[in-house]
């Protein structure tokens, strides 16, 4: 990804916190998982579904890979394929600072002065499925350790979104290559 495209991608992330469609009722409280274990969250997650956001337009086969940098900082590598599971690869690197239980502040190298909220709302007991949101309700994701989840896990994830004021009907399903 060229520096110009990376900057545009990250500026769109900045706009996430300032404007755009809200996918949750902000009069409802949003709650991060209190017993979140950052060490168990490390590794690669496949995006199962997301709310439409400008900085991910055209992305499919999306993954996020997290690694430990120190006790309070996680490395972030987000990748996707443009327009199809075999399309051109796009990626962006950053870091996430742990700001509270289940609460992270994500910062990408191309926009070092902006830290966006990233809250883990729920992760199942095996750390195989997770739901992530942002307090302003302009983004949210269902993630899993594999590119597909069962209908039961999907229902659990959508229930978490509903409990946090999100409308699951607005989710976009993310396509991944065939296993």
mmCIF file with all atom_site columns, C-alpha atoms in Angstrom:
data_model
loop_
_atom_site.group_PDB
_atom_site.id
_atom_site.type_symbol
_atom_site.label_atom_id
_atom_site.label_alt_id
_atom_site.label_comp_id
_atom_site.label_asym_id
_atom_site.label_entity_id
_atom_site.label_seq_id
_atom_site.pdbx_PDB_ins_code
_atom_site.Cartn_x
_atom_site.Cartn_y
_atom_site.Cartn_z
_atom_site.occupancy
_atom_site.B_iso_or_equiv
_atom_site.pdbx_formal_charge
_atom_site.auth_seq_id
_atom_site.auth_comp_id
_atom_site.auth_asym_id
_atom_site.auth_atom_id
_atom_site.pdbx_PDB_model_num
ATOM 1   C CA . UNK A 1 1   ? 0.000   0.000   0.000  1.00 0.00 ? 1   UNK A CA 1
ATOM 2   C CA . UNK A 1 2   ? 1.484   3.351   -0.963 1.00 0.00 ? 2   UNK A CA 1
ATOM 3   C CA . UNK A 1 3   ? 2.023   5.998   1.683  1.00 0.00 ? 3   UNK A CA 1
ATOM 4   C CA . UNK A 1 4   ? -0.741  8.140   0.172  1.00 0.00 ? 4   UNK A CA 1
ATOM 5   C CA . UNK A 1 5   ? -3.256  5.294   0.215  1.00 0.00 ? 5   UNK A CA 1
ATOM 6   C CA . UNK A 1 6   ? -2.238  4.346   3.738  1.00 0.00 ? 6   UNK A CA 1
ATOM 7   C CA . UNK A 1 7   ? -2.757  7.917   4.882  1.00 0.00 ? 7   UNK A CA 1
ATOM 8   C CA . UNK A 1 8   ? -6.194  8.040   3.246  1.00 0.00 ? 8   UNK A CA 1
ATOM 9   C CA . UNK A 1 9   ? -7.102  4.714   4.846  1.00 0.00 ? 9   UNK A CA 1
ATOM 10  C CA . UNK A 1 10  ? -6.079  5.956   8.258  1.00 0.00 ? 10  UNK A CA 1
ATOM 11  C CA . UNK A 1 11  ? -7.726  9.337   7.882  1.00 0.00 ? 11  UNK A CA 1
ATOM 12  C CA . UNK A 1 12  ? -10.948 7.457   7.256  1.00 0.00 ? 12  UNK A CA 1
ATOM 13  C CA . UNK A 1 13  ? -10.355 5.732   10.593 1.00 0.00 ? 13  UNK A CA 1
ATOM 14  C CA . UNK A 1 14  ? -10.037 9.140   12.228 1.00 0.00 ? 14  UNK A CA 1
ATOM 15  C CA . UNK A 1 15  ? -13.359 10.139  10.734 1.00 0.00 ? 15  UNK A CA 1
ATOM 16  C CA . UNK A 1 16  ? -14.863 7.066   12.373 1.00 0.00 ? 16  UNK A CA 1
ATOM 17  C CA . UNK A 1 17  ? -14.711 8.891   15.684 1.00 0.00 ? 17  UNK A CA 1
ATOM 18  C CA . UNK A 1 18  ? -16.049 12.179  14.304 1.00 0.00 ? 18  UNK A CA 1
ATOM 19  C CA . UNK A 1 19  ? -18.803 11.407  11.813 1.00 0.00 ? 19  UNK A CA 1
ATOM 20  C CA . UNK A 1 20  ? -20.594 8.636   9.983  1.00 0.00 ? 20  UNK A CA 1
ATOM 21  C CA . UNK A 1 21  ? -23.472 6.289   10.512 1.00 0.00 ? 21  UNK A CA 1
ATOM 22  C CA . UNK A 1 22  ? -24.162 5.047   14.000 1.00 0.00 ? 22  UNK A CA 1
ATOM 23  C CA . UNK A 1 23  ? -25.058 1.385   14.274 1.00 0.00 ? 23  UNK A CA 1
ATOM 24  C CA . UNK A 1 24  ? -25.994 1.424   17.930 1.00 0.00 ? 24  UNK A CA 1
ATOM 25  C CA . UNK A 1 25  ? -28.381 3.274   20.168 1.00 0.00 ? 25  UNK A CA 1
ATOM 26  C CA . UNK A 1 26  ? -26.012 5.458   22.176 1.00 0.00 ? 26  UNK A CA 1
ATOM 27  C CA . UNK A 1 27  ? -28.596 5.887   24.927 1.00 0.00 ? 27  UNK A CA 1
ATOM 28  C CA . UNK A 1 28  ? -27.863 2.262   25.877 1.00 0.00 ? 28  UNK A CA 1
ATOM 29  C CA . UNK A 1 29  ? -24.686 1.629   27.866 1.00 0.00 ? 29  UNK A CA 1
ATOM 30  C CA . UNK A 1 30  ? -21.800 -0.151  26.181 1.00 0.00 ? 30  UNK A CA 1
ATOM 31  C CA . UNK A 1 31  ? -19.761 -2.543  28.311 1.00 0.00 ? 31  UNK A CA 1
ATOM 32  C CA . UNK A 1 32  ? -16.326 -3.986  27.657 1.00 0.00 ? 32  UNK A CA 1
ATOM 33  C CA . UNK A 1 33  ? -15.580 -7.469  28.963 1.00 0.00 ? 33  UNK A CA 1
ATOM 34  C CA . UNK A 1 34  ? -14.353 -6.960  32.529 1.00 0.00 ? 34  UNK A CA 1
ATOM 35  C CA . UNK A 1 35  ? -12.303 -10.186 32.696 1.00 0.00 ? 35  UNK A CA 1
ATOM 36  C CA . UNK A 1 36  ? -10.645 -9.658  29.286 1.00 0.00 ? 36  UNK A CA 1
ATOM 37  C CA . UNK A 1 37  ? -7.219  -11.368 29.076 1.00 0.00 ? 37  UNK A CA 1
ATOM 38  C CA . UNK A 1 38  ? -5.008  -9.564  26.526 1.00 0.00 ? 38  UNK A CA 1
ATOM 39  C CA . UNK A 1 39  ? -2.520  -12.469 26.402 1.00 0.00 ? 39  UNK A CA 1
ATOM 40  C CA . UNK A 1 40  ? -5.255  -14.881 25.264 1.00 0.00 ? 40  UNK A CA 1
ATOM 41  C CA . UNK A 1 41  ? -6.469  -12.367 22.664 1.00 0.00 ? 41  UNK A CA 1
ATOM 42  C CA . UNK A 1 42  ? -3.120  -12.325 20.826 1.00 0.00 ? 42  UNK A CA 1
ATOM 43  C CA . UNK A 1 43  ? -2.842  -14.048 17.459 1.00 0.00 ? 43  UNK A CA 1
ATOM 44  C CA . UNK A 1 44  ? -4.893  -13.919 14.283 1.00 0.00 ? 44  UNK A CA 1
ATOM 45  C CA . UNK A 1 45  ? -8.620  -13.214 14.126 1.00 0.00 ? 45  UNK A CA 1
ATOM 46  C CA . UNK A 1 46  ? -10.815 -13.509 11.023 1.00 0.00 ? 46  UNK A CA 1
ATOM 47  C CA . UNK A 1 47  ? -13.454 -10.894 10.494 1.00 0.00 ? 47  UNK A CA 1
ATOM 48  C CA . UNK A 1 48  ? -16.799 -12.698 10.286 1.00 0.00 ? 48  UNK A CA 1
ATOM 49  C CA . UNK A 1 49  ? -19.039 -9.635  10.019 1.00 0.00 ? 49  UNK A CA 1
ATOM 50  C CA . UNK A 1 50  ? -18.738 -5.867  10.402 1.00 0.00 ? 50  UNK A CA 1
ATOM 51  C CA . UNK A 1 51  ? -20.684 -2.669  10.199 1.00 0.00 ? 51  UNK A CA 1
ATOM 52  C CA . UNK A 1 52  ? -19.955 -0.722  7.016  1.00 0.00 ? 52  UNK A CA 1
ATOM 53  C CA . UNK A 1 53  ? -17.208 1.847   7.531  1.00 0.00 ? 53  UNK A CA 1
ATOM 54  C CA . UNK A 1 54  ? -15.437 3.899   4.870  1.00 0.00 ? 54  UNK A CA 1
ATOM 55  C CA . UNK A 1 55  ? -11.930 2.734   5.757  1.00 0.00 ? 55  UNK A CA 1
ATOM 56  C CA . UNK A 1 56  ? -12.904 -0.883  5.004  1.00 0.00 ? 56  UNK A CA 1
ATOM 57  C CA . UNK A 1 57  ? -14.777 -0.234  1.766  1.00 0.00 ? 57  UNK A CA 1
ATOM 58  C CA . UNK A 1 58  ? -14.093 -3.102  -0.642 1.00 0.00 ? 58  UNK A CA 1
ATOM 59  C CA . UNK A 1 59  ? -12.313 -5.202  1.998  1.00 0.00 ? 59  UNK A CA 1
ATOM 60  C CA . UNK A 1 60  ? -12.924 -8.921  2.143  1.00 0.00 ? 60  UNK A CA 1
ATOM 61  C CA . UNK A 1 61  ? -10.955 -11.871 3.555  1.00 0.00 ? 61  UNK A CA 1
ATOM 62  C CA . UNK A 1 62  ? -10.087 -9.513  6.424  1.00 0.00 ? 62  UNK A CA 1
ATOM 63  C CA . UNK A 1 63  ? -7.871  -10.525 9.338  1.00 0.00 ? 63  UNK A CA 1
ATOM 64  C CA . UNK A 1 64  ? -6.395  -8.805  12.371 1.00 0.00 ? 64  UNK A CA 1
ATOM 65  C CA . UNK A 1 65  ? -3.234  -10.125 13.976 1.00 0.00 ? 65  UNK A CA 1
ATOM 66  C CA . UNK A 1 66  ? -2.216  -9.009  17.460 1.00 0.00 ? 66  UNK A CA 1
ATOM 67  C CA . UNK A 1 67  ? 1.140   -9.522  19.176 1.00 0.00 ? 67  UNK A CA 1
ATOM 68  C CA . UNK A 1 68  ? 2.603   -8.536  22.546 1.00 0.00 ? 68  UNK A CA 1
ATOM 69  C CA . UNK A 1 69  ? 5.038   -5.635  22.553 1.00 0.00 ? 69  UNK A CA 1
ATOM 70  C CA . UNK A 1 70  ? 5.066   -5.160  26.318 1.00 0.00 ? 70  UNK A CA 1
ATOM 71  C CA . UNK A 1 71  ? 2.657   -5.534  29.255 1.00 0.00 ? 71  UNK A CA 1
ATOM 72  C CA . UNK A 1 72  ? 0.464   -2.635  28.117 1.00 0.00 ? 72  UNK A CA 1
ATOM 73  C CA . UNK A 1 73  ? 0.989   -2.490  24.335 1.00 0.00 ? 73  UNK A CA 1
ATOM 74  C CA . UNK A 1 74  ? -0.123  -4.801  21.530 1.00 0.00 ? 74  UNK A CA 1
ATOM 75  C CA . UNK A 1 75  ? 1.047   -4.757  17.915 1.00 0.00 ? 75  UNK A CA 1
ATOM 76  C CA . UNK A 1 76  ? -1.720  -4.635  15.306 1.00 0.00 ? 76  UNK A CA 1
ATOM 77  C CA . UNK A 1 77  ? -1.616  -5.836  11.696 1.00 0.00 ? 77  UNK A CA 1
ATOM 78  C CA . UNK A 1 78  ? -4.888  -5.508  9.780  1.00 0.00 ? 78  UNK A CA 1
ATOM 79  C CA . UNK A 1 79  ? -5.044  -7.082  6.329  1.00 0.00 ? 79  UNK A CA 1
ATOM 80  C CA . UNK A 1 80  ? -7.714  -7.533  3.708  1.00 0.00 ? 80  UNK A CA 1
ATOM 81  C CA . UNK A 1 81  ? -8.122  -8.369  0.052  1.00 0.00 ? 81  UNK A CA 1
ATOM 82  C CA . UNK A 1 82  ? -9.581  -5.648  -2.139 1.00 0.00 ? 82  UNK A CA 1
ATOM 83  C CA . UNK A 1 83  ? -12.965 -6.490  -3.708 1.00 0.00 ? 83  UNK A CA 1
ATOM 84  C CA . UNK A 1 84  ? -12.588 -10.305 -3.677 1.00 0.00 ? 84  UNK A CA 1
ATOM 85  C CA . UNK A 1 85  ? -10.862 -13.021 -1.619 1.00 0.00 ? 85  UNK A CA 1
ATOM 86  C CA . UNK A 1 86  ? -8.114  -13.208 -4.265 1.00 0.00 ? 86  UNK A CA 1
ATOM 87  C CA . UNK A 1 87  ? -7.864  -9.452  -4.863 1.00 0.00 ? 87  UNK A CA 1
ATOM 88  C CA . UNK A 1 88  ? -4.858  -7.261  -4.072 1.00 0.00 ? 88  UNK A CA 1
ATOM 89  C CA . UNK A 1 89  ? -3.649  -7.364  -0.475 1.00 0.00 ? 89  UNK A CA 1
ATOM 90  C CA . UNK A 1 90  ? -4.031  -4.243  1.688  1.00 0.00 ? 90  UNK A CA 1
ATOM 91  C CA . UNK A 1 91  ? -2.516  -3.934  5.128  1.00 0.00 ? 91  UNK A CA 1
ATOM 92  C CA . UNK A 1 92  ? -1.944  -1.407  7.868  1.00 0.00 ? 92  UNK A CA 1
ATOM 93  C CA . UNK A 1 93  ? 0.240   -1.676  10.989 1.00 0.00 ? 93  UNK A CA 1
ATOM 94  C CA . UNK A 1 94  ? -0.260  -0.070  14.340 1.00 0.00 ? 94  UNK A CA 1
ATOM 95  C CA . UNK A 1 95  ? -0.302  -0.503  18.079 1.00 0.00 ? 95  UNK A CA 1
ATOM 96  C CA . UNK A 1 96  ? -2.977  -0.757  20.722 1.00 0.00 ? 96  UNK A CA 1
ATOM 97  C CA . UNK A 1 97  ? -2.532  0.487   24.262 1.00 0.00 ? 97  UNK A CA 1
ATOM 98  C CA . UNK A 1 98  ? -4.558  -1.228  26.971 1.00 0.00 ? 98  UNK A CA 1
ATOM 99  C CA . UNK A 1 99  ? -6.572  1.555   28.587 1.00 0.00 ? 99  UNK A CA 1
ATOM 100 C CA . UNK A 1 100 ? -8.867  -0.494  30.825 1.00 0.00 ? 100 UNK A CA 1
ATOM 101 C CA . UNK A 1 101 ? -10.414 -3.974  31.112 1.00 0.00 ? 101 UNK A CA 1
ATOM 102 C CA . UNK A 1 102 ? -11.358 -4.919  27.541 1.00 0.00 ? 102 UNK A CA 1
ATOM 103 C CA . UNK A 1 103 ? -10.596 -1.388  26.353 1.00 0.00 ? 103 UNK A CA 1
ATOM 104 C CA . UNK A 1 104 ? -7.866  -0.562  23.876 1.00 0.00 ? 104 UNK A CA 1
ATOM 105 C CA . UNK A 1 105 ? -6.746  2.602   22.115 1.00 0.00 ? 105 UNK A CA 1
ATOM 106 C CA . UNK A 1 106 ? -5.551  1.790   18.594 1.00 0.00 ? 106 UNK A CA 1
ATOM 107 C CA . UNK A 1 107 ? -3.018  3.961   16.800 1.00 0.00 ? 107 UNK A CA 1
ATOM 108 C CA . UNK A 1 108 ? -1.697  3.413   13.288 1.00 0.00 ? 108 UNK A CA 1
ATOM 109 C CA . UNK A 1 109 ? 1.844   4.382   12.266 1.00 0.00 ? 109 UNK A CA 1
ATOM 110 C CA . UNK A 1 110 ? 0.703   6.657   9.431  1.00 0.00 ? 110 UNK A CA 1
ATOM 111 C CA . UNK A 1 111 ? -1.465  8.748   11.771 1.00 0.00 ? 111 UNK A CA 1
ATOM 112 C CA . UNK A 1 112 ? 0.550   8.803   14.998 1.00 0.00 ? 112 UNK A CA 1
ATOM 113 C CA . UNK A 1 113 ? -1.471  11.525  16.701 1.00 0.00 ? 113 UNK A CA 1
ATOM 114 C CA . UNK A 1 114 ? -4.823  9.673   16.683 1.00 0.00 ? 114 UNK A CA 1
ATOM 115 C CA . UNK A 1 115 ? -5.812  6.862   19.046 1.00 0.00 ? 115 UNK A CA 1
ATOM 116 C CA . UNK A 1 116 ? -9.205  5.311   18.322 1.00 0.00 ? 116 UNK A CA 1
ATOM 117 C CA . UNK A 1 117 ? -11.208 3.341   20.930 1.00 0.00 ? 117 UNK A CA 1
ATOM 118 C CA . UNK A 1 118 ? -11.523 -0.417  20.407 1.00 0.00 ? 118 UNK A CA 1
ATOM 119 C CA . UNK A 1 119 ? -13.572 -2.219  23.048 1.00 0.00 ? 119 UNK A CA 1
ATOM 120 C CA . UNK A 1 120 ? -13.776 -5.990  23.348 1.00 0.00 ? 120 UNK A CA 1
ATOM 121 C CA . UNK A 1 121 ? -17.424 -6.372  24.345 1.00 0.00 ? 121 UNK A CA 1
ATOM 122 C CA . UNK A 1 122 ? -17.301 -10.152 24.611 1.00 0.00 ? 122 UNK A CA 1
ATOM 123 C CA . UNK A 1 123 ? -14.983 -13.026 23.996 1.00 0.00 ? 123 UNK A CA 1
ATOM 124 C CA . UNK A 1 124 ? -16.141 -16.586 24.527 1.00 0.00 ? 124 UNK A CA 1
ATOM 125 C CA . UNK A 1 125 ? -14.557 -18.773 27.190 1.00 0.00 ? 125 UNK A CA 1
ATOM 126 C CA . UNK A 1 126 ? -12.169 -20.424 24.690 1.00 0.00 ? 126 UNK A CA 1
ATOM 127 C CA . UNK A 1 127 ? -11.142 -17.114 23.071 1.00 0.00 ? 127 UNK A CA 1
ATOM 128 C CA . UNK A 1 128 ? -12.357 -18.390 19.702 1.00 0.00 ? 128 UNK A CA 1
ATOM 129 C CA . UNK A 1 129 ? -15.110 -15.818 19.018 1.00 0.00 ? 129 UNK A CA 1
ATOM 130 C CA . UNK A 1 130 ? -15.176 -12.125 19.930 1.00 0.00 ? 130 UNK A CA 1
ATOM 131 C CA . UNK A 1 131 ? -17.347 -9.052  19.544 1.00 0.00 ? 131 UNK A CA 1
ATOM 132 C CA . UNK A 1 132 ? -15.717 -5.641  19.293 1.00 0.00 ? 132 UNK A CA 1
ATOM 133 C CA . UNK A 1 133 ? -17.325 -2.215  19.281 1.00 0.00 ? 133 UNK A CA 1
ATOM 134 C CA . UNK A 1 134 ? -16.633 1.468   19.696 1.00 0.00 ? 134 UNK A CA 1
ATOM 135 C CA . UNK A 1 135 ? -18.423 3.654   22.232 1.00 0.00 ? 135 UNK A CA 1
ATOM 136 C CA . UNK A 1 136 ? -19.808 6.057   19.619 1.00 0.00 ? 136 UNK A CA 1
ATOM 137 C CA . UNK A 1 137 ? -21.413 3.133   17.751 1.00 0.00 ? 137 UNK A CA 1
ATOM 138 C CA . UNK A 1 138 ? -19.912 3.915   14.355 1.00 0.00 ? 138 UNK A CA 1
ATOM 139 C CA . UNK A 1 139 ? -18.169 0.543   13.979 1.00 0.00 ? 139 UNK A CA 1
ATOM 140 C CA . UNK A 1 140 ? -18.314 -2.994  15.270 1.00 0.00 ? 140 UNK A CA 1
ATOM 141 C CA . UNK A 1 141 ? -17.033 -6.427  14.371 1.00 0.00 ? 141 UNK A CA 1
ATOM 142 C CA . UNK A 1 142 ? -17.613 -10.122 14.966 1.00 0.00 ? 142 UNK A CA 1
ATOM 143 C CA . UNK A 1 143 ? -14.261 -11.930 14.938 1.00 0.00 ? 143 UNK A CA 1
ATOM 144 C CA . UNK A 1 144 ? -13.228 -15.580 15.151 1.00 0.00 ? 144 UNK A CA 1
ATOM 145 C CA . UNK A 1 145 ? -10.098 -17.696 15.099 1.00 0.00 ? 145 UNK A CA 1
ATOM 146 C CA . UNK A 1 146 ? -11.366 -19.426 11.954 1.00 0.00 ? 146 UNK A CA 1
ATOM 147 C CA . UNK A 1 147 ? -12.971 -17.906 8.823  1.00 0.00 ? 147 UNK A CA 1
ATOM 148 C CA . UNK A 1 148 ? -16.388 -19.374 9.682  1.00 0.00 ? 148 UNK A CA 1
ATOM 149 C CA . UNK A 1 149 ? -18.443 -19.780 12.861 1.00 0.00 ? 149 UNK A CA 1
ATOM 150 C CA . UNK A 1 150 ? -21.457 -21.877 13.759 1.00 0.00 ? 150 UNK A CA 1
ATOM 151 C CA . UNK A 1 151 ? -24.961 -20.448 13.709 1.00 0.00 ? 151 UNK A CA 1
ATOM 152 C CA . UNK A 1 152 ? -25.032 -20.796 17.504 1.00 0.00 ? 152 UNK A CA 1
ATOM 153 C CA . UNK A 1 153 ? -21.845 -18.708 17.929 1.00 0.00 ? 153 UNK A CA 1
ATOM 154 C CA . UNK A 1 154 ? -23.188 -16.136 15.496 1.00 0.00 ? 154 UNK A CA 1
ATOM 155 C CA . UNK A 1 155 ? -26.400 -15.901 17.550 1.00 0.00 ? 155 UNK A CA 1
ATOM 156 C CA . UNK A 1 156 ? -24.343 -15.425 20.751 1.00 0.00 ? 156 UNK A CA 1
ATOM 157 C CA . UNK A 1 157 ? -22.300 -12.672 19.111 1.00 0.00 ? 157 UNK A CA 1
ATOM 158 C CA . UNK A 1 158 ? -25.392 -10.900 17.804 1.00 0.00 ? 158 UNK A CA 1
ATOM 159 C CA . UNK A 1 159 ? -26.983 -11.097 21.263 1.00 0.00 ? 159 UNK A CA 1
ATOM 160 C CA . UNK A 1 160 ? -23.930 -9.279  22.668 1.00 0.00 ? 160 UNK A CA 1
ATOM 161 C CA . UNK A 1 161 ? -24.262 -6.602  19.995 1.00 0.00 ? 161 UNK A CA 1
ATOM 162 C CA . UNK A 1 162 ? -27.971 -6.165  20.817 1.00 0.00 ? 162 UNK A CA 1
ATOM 163 C CA . UNK A 1 163 ? -27.227 -5.928  24.554 1.00 0.00 ? 163 UNK A CA 1
ATOM 164 C CA . UNK A 1 164 ? -24.803 -3.089  23.768 1.00 0.00 ? 164 UNK A CA 1
ATOM 165 C CA . UNK A 1 165 ? -27.338 -1.199  21.654 1.00 0.00 ? 165 UNK A CA 1
ATOM 166 C CA . UNK A 1 166 ? -26.157 -2.371  18.213 1.00 0.00 ? 166 UNK A CA 1
ATOM 167 C CA . UNK A 1 167 ? -28.508 -3.409  15.421 1.00 0.00 ? 167 UNK A CA 1
ATOM 168 C CA . UNK A 1 168 ? -27.259 -6.774  14.062 1.00 0.00 ? 168 UNK A CA 1
ATOM 169 C CA . UNK A 1 169 ? -29.425 -6.364  10.948 1.00 0.00 ? 169 UNK A CA 1
ATOM 170 C CA . UNK A 1 170 ? -26.934 -3.767  9.628  1.00 0.00 ? 170 UNK A CA 1
ATOM 171 C CA . UNK A 1 171 ? -23.951 -6.172  9.706  1.00 0.00 ? 171 UNK A CA 1
ATOM 172 C CA . UNK A 1 172 ? -22.105 -7.068  6.504  1.00 0.00 ? 172 UNK A CA 1
ATOM 173 C CA . UNK A 1 173 ? -20.870 -10.645 6.231  1.00 0.00 ? 173 UNK A CA 1
ATOM 174 C CA . UNK A 1 174 ? -17.206 -10.945 5.272  1.00 0.00 ? 174 UNK A CA 1
ATOM 175 C CA . UNK A 1 175 ? -16.238 -13.386 2.560  1.00 0.00 ? 175 UNK A CA 1
ATOM 176 C CA . UNK A 1 176 ? -13.124 -15.551 2.981  1.00 0.00 ? 176 UNK A CA 1
ATOM 177 C CA . UNK A 1 177 ? -11.518 -17.995 0.542  1.00 0.00 ? 177 UNK A CA 1
ATOM 178 C CA . UNK A 1 178 ? -12.904 -21.528 0.582  1.00 0.00 ? 178 UNK A CA 1
ATOM 179 C CA . UNK A 1 179 ? -11.194 -23.760 3.148  1.00 0.00 ? 179 UNK A CA 1
#
